[in-house]
XYZ file of C-alpha atoms in Angstrom:
281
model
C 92.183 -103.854 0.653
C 94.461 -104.708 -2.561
C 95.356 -101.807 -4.791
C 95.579 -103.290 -7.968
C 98.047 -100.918 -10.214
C 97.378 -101.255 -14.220
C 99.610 -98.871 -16.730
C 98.601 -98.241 -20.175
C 99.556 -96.569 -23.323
C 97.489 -96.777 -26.403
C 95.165 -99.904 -25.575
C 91.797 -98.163 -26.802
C 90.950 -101.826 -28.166
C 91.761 -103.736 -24.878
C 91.646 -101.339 -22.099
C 87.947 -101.975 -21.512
C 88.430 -105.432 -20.559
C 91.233 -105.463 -19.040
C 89.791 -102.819 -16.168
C 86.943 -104.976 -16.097
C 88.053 -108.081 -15.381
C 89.519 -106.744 -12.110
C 86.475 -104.725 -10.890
C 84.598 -107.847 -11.258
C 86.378 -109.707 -8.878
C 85.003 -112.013 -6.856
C 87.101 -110.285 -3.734
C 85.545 -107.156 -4.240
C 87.596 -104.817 -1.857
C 89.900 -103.414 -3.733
C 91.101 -100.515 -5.552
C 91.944 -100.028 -9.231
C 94.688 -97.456 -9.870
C 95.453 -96.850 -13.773
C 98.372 -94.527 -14.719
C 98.007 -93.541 -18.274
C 101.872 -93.346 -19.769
C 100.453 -90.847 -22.008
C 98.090 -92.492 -24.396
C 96.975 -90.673 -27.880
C 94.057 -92.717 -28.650
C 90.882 -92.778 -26.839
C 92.475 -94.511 -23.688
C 91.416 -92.199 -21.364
C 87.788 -91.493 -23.073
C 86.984 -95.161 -22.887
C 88.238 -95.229 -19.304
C 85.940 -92.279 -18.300
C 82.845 -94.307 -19.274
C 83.417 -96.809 -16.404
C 81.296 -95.710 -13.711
C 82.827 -97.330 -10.486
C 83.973 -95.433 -7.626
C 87.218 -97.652 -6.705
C 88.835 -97.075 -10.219
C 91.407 -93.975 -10.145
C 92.588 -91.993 -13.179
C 95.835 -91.036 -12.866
C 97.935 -89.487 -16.294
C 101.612 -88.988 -17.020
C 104.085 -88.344 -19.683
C 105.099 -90.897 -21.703
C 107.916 -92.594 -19.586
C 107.016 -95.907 -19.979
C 105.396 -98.821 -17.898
C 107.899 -99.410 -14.908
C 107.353 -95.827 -14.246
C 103.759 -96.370 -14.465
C 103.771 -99.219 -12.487
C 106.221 -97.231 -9.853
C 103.607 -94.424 -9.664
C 100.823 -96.523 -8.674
C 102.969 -97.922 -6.180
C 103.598 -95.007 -4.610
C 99.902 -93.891 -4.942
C 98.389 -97.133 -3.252
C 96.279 -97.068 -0.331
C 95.706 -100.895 0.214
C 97.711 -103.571 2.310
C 98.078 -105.985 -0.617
C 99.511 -105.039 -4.453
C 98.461 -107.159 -7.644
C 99.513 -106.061 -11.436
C 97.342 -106.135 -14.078
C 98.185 -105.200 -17.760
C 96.078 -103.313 -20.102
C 95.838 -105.891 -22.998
C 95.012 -109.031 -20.808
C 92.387 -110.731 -18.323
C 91.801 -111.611 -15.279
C 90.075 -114.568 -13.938
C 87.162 -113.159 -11.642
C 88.437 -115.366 -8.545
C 92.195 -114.228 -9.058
C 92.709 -112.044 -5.929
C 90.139 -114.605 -3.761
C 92.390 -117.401 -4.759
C 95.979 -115.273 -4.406
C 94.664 -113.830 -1.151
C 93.199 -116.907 0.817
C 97.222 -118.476 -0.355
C 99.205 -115.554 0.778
C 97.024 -115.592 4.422
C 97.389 -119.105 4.822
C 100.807 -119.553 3.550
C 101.925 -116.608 5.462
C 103.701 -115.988 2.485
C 105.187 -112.172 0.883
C 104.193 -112.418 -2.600
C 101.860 -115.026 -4.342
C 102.045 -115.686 -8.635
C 100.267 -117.794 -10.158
C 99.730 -119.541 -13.473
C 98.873 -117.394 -16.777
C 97.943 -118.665 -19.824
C 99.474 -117.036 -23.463
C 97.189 -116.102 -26.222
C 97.960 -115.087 -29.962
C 100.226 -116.251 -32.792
C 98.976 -119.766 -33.038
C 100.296 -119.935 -29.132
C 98.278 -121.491 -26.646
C 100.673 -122.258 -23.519
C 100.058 -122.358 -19.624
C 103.680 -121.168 -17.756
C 105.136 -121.638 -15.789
C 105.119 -125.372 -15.051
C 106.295 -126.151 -11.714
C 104.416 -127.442 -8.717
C 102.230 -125.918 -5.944
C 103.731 -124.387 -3.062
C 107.153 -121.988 -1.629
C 109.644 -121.394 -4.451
C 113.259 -121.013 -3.655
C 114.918 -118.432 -4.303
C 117.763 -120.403 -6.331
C 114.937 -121.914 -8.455
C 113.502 -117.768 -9.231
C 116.726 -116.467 -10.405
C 117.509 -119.654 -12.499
C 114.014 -119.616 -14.599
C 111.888 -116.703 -15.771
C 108.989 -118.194 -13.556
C 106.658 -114.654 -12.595
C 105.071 -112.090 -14.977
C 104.078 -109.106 -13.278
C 99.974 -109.719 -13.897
C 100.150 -112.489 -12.135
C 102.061 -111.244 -8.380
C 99.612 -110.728 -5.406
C 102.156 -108.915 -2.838
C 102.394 -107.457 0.647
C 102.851 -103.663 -0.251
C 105.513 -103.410 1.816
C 108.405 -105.345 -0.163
C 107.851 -102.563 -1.934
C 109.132 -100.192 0.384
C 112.526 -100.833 -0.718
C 112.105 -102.201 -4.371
C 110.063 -100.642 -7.110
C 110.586 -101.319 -11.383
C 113.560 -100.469 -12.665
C 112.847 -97.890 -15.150
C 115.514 -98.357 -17.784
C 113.959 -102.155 -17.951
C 112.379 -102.297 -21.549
C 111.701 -105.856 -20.833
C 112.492 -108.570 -17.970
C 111.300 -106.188 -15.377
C 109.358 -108.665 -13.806
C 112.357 -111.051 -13.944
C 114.632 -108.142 -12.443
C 112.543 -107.304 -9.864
C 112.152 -111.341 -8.636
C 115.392 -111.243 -8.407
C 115.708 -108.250 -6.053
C 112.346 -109.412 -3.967
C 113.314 -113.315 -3.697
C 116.334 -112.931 -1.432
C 114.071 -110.368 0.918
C 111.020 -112.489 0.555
C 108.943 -115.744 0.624
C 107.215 -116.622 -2.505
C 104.292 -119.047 -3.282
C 103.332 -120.610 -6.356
C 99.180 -121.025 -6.894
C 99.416 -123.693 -9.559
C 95.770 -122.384 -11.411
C 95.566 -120.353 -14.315
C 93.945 -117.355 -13.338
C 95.474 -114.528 -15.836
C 94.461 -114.993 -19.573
C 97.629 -113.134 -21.212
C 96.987 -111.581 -24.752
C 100.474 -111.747 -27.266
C 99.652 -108.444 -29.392
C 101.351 -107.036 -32.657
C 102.673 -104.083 -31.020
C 104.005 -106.479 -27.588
C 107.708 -105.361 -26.610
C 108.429 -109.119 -26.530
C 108.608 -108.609 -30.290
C 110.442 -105.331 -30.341
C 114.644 -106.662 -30.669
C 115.772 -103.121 -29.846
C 114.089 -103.061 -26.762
C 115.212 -106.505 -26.299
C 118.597 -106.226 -26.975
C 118.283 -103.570 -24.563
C 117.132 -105.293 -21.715
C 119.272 -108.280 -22.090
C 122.342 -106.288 -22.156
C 120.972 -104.719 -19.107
C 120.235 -107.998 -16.749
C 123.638 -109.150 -18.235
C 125.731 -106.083 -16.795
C 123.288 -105.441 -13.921
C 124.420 -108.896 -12.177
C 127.766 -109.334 -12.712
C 127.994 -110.471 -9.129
C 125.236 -112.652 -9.224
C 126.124 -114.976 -12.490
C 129.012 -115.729 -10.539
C 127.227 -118.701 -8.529
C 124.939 -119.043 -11.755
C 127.163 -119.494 -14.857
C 124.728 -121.146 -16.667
C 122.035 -118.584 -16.220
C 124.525 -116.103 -17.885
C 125.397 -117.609 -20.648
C 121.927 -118.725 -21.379
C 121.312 -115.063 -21.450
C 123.946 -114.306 -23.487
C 122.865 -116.861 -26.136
C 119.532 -115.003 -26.419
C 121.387 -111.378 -26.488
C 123.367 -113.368 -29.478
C 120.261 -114.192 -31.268
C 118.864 -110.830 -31.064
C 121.986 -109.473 -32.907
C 121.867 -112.341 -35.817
C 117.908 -111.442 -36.041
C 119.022 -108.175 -36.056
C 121.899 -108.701 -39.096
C 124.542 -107.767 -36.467
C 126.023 -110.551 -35.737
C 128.450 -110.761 -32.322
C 130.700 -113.861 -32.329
C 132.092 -112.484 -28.613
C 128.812 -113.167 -27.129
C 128.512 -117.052 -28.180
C 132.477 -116.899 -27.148
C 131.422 -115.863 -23.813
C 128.739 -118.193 -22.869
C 130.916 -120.802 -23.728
C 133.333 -119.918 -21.423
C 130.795 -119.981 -18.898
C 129.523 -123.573 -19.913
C 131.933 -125.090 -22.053
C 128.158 -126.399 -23.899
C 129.231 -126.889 -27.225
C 126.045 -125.288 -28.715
C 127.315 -122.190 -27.991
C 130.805 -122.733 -29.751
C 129.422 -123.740 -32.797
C 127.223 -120.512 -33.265
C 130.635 -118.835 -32.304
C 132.200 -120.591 -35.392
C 129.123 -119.897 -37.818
C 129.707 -116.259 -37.019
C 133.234 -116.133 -37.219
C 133.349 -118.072 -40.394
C 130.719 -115.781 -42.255
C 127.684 -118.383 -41.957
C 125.420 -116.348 -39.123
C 122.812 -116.119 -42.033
C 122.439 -120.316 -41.271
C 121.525 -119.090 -37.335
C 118.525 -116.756 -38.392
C 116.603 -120.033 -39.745
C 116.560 -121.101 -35.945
């Protein structure tokens, strides 16, 4: 059985099909857990009209998604874990597809392709060819969102969400999983991913947060991947200009990781009073 393990908060507009599109699966042994992170709206009415027996209600306080996600974790019954998320869709042969490749693989965790929606954006990701990714290859790129993992529940015994992750925590926890684990790439788009108004992926704060997080969080790690770092950094930088808070240090530093003189010159712009000619980027 997979336990599939969906968090929401406010997504009275979206909910509906997102819970759907997993109870119609085509691989129909399964169950759905949802852990409500406190919703206001009509969440949990809209959820109570669903009449199947393998869908489970669970509610919390607001403490936001990875503890969601954690909880059903923890509350899972089946051998296999998939992540969906309450604003997007699933193809109805996702967990047929992920499944068949994770048995015949004998691979840990499957992802496969999604496809963004919204804001004039129409994009398939990631881009990179069927089969085992290495582990060098995961913590270089950004290459799994959560909706799209199909895992063994036990590499979870030992790694769940880290909760103070406002963002990247599907990036975070690769990172942790990939030098455990084997993963496998299905290259098929089989998770339709909805950008929406309210999406934390627009939210700087909780951006800045999370950069500065991954940043400090491995220290060790940038060490054999400089360039990783300071790309990181550069995006950390841009927050802060977006954000009218310009810090020259943090160009400075990914510099001195790369020596790429991108990097310097946003450094100068800064430190000469011209960040306003970086927010046009």
């Amino acid at each position: 059985m997979v336990s599939v393990v969906l968090p929401v908060y406010n997504r009275e507009s979206t909910i509906e099909r997102a819970i759907t599109s997993v109870l119609n699966q085509t691989y129909a042994d399964l169950e759905l857990i949802v852990v409500d992170d406190g919703s206001t709206d009509k969440t949990k009415e809209i959820i109570q009209t669903i009449d199947d027996v393998r869908l489970r209600y669970i509610y919390q306080n607001n403490s936001g998604a990875c503890e969601a996600r954690n909880k059903g974790i923890l509350a899972a019954k089946g051998e296999y874990i998939a992540f969906q998320d309450s604003d997007d869709a699933w193809r109805a042969n996702k967990l047929e597809v992920q499944l068949r490749a994770l048995q015949n693989q004998h691979a840990d965790i499957v992802f496969c392709k999604g496809k963004k929606h919204g804001y004039c954006i129409e994009e398939e990701f990631p881009q990179i060819e069927k089969g085992f990714v290495q582990t060098k290859r995961l913590i270089e790129h950004s290459l799994v969102s959560t909706q799209t993992i199909l895992a063994k529940t036990s590499v979870f015994e030992d790694e769940l969400f880290d909760v103070e992750m406002p963002r990247l925590q599907d990036y975070d926890l690769v990172i942790r999983l990939a030098k455990k684990y084997q993963f496998y790439f299905c290259d098929e788009v089989l998770v339709d991913l909805y950008l929406q108004s309210d999406s934390i992926t627009l939210n700087i704060p909780k951006s800045i947060k999370a950069y500065e997080r991954i940043i400090e969080k491995y220290q060790e790690l940038w060490i054999d991947y400089p360039a990783v770092e300071a790309r990181y950094l550069n995006t950390l930088g841009m927050f802060y200009v977006k954000e009218g808070k310009p810090k020259a240090i943090l160009f400075k530093h990914a510099f001195d990781k790369t020596h790429h003189w991108t990097y310097f010159v946003k450094y100068l712009l800064i430190k000469t009073g011209m960040s306003g000619l970086l927010k046009r980027k």
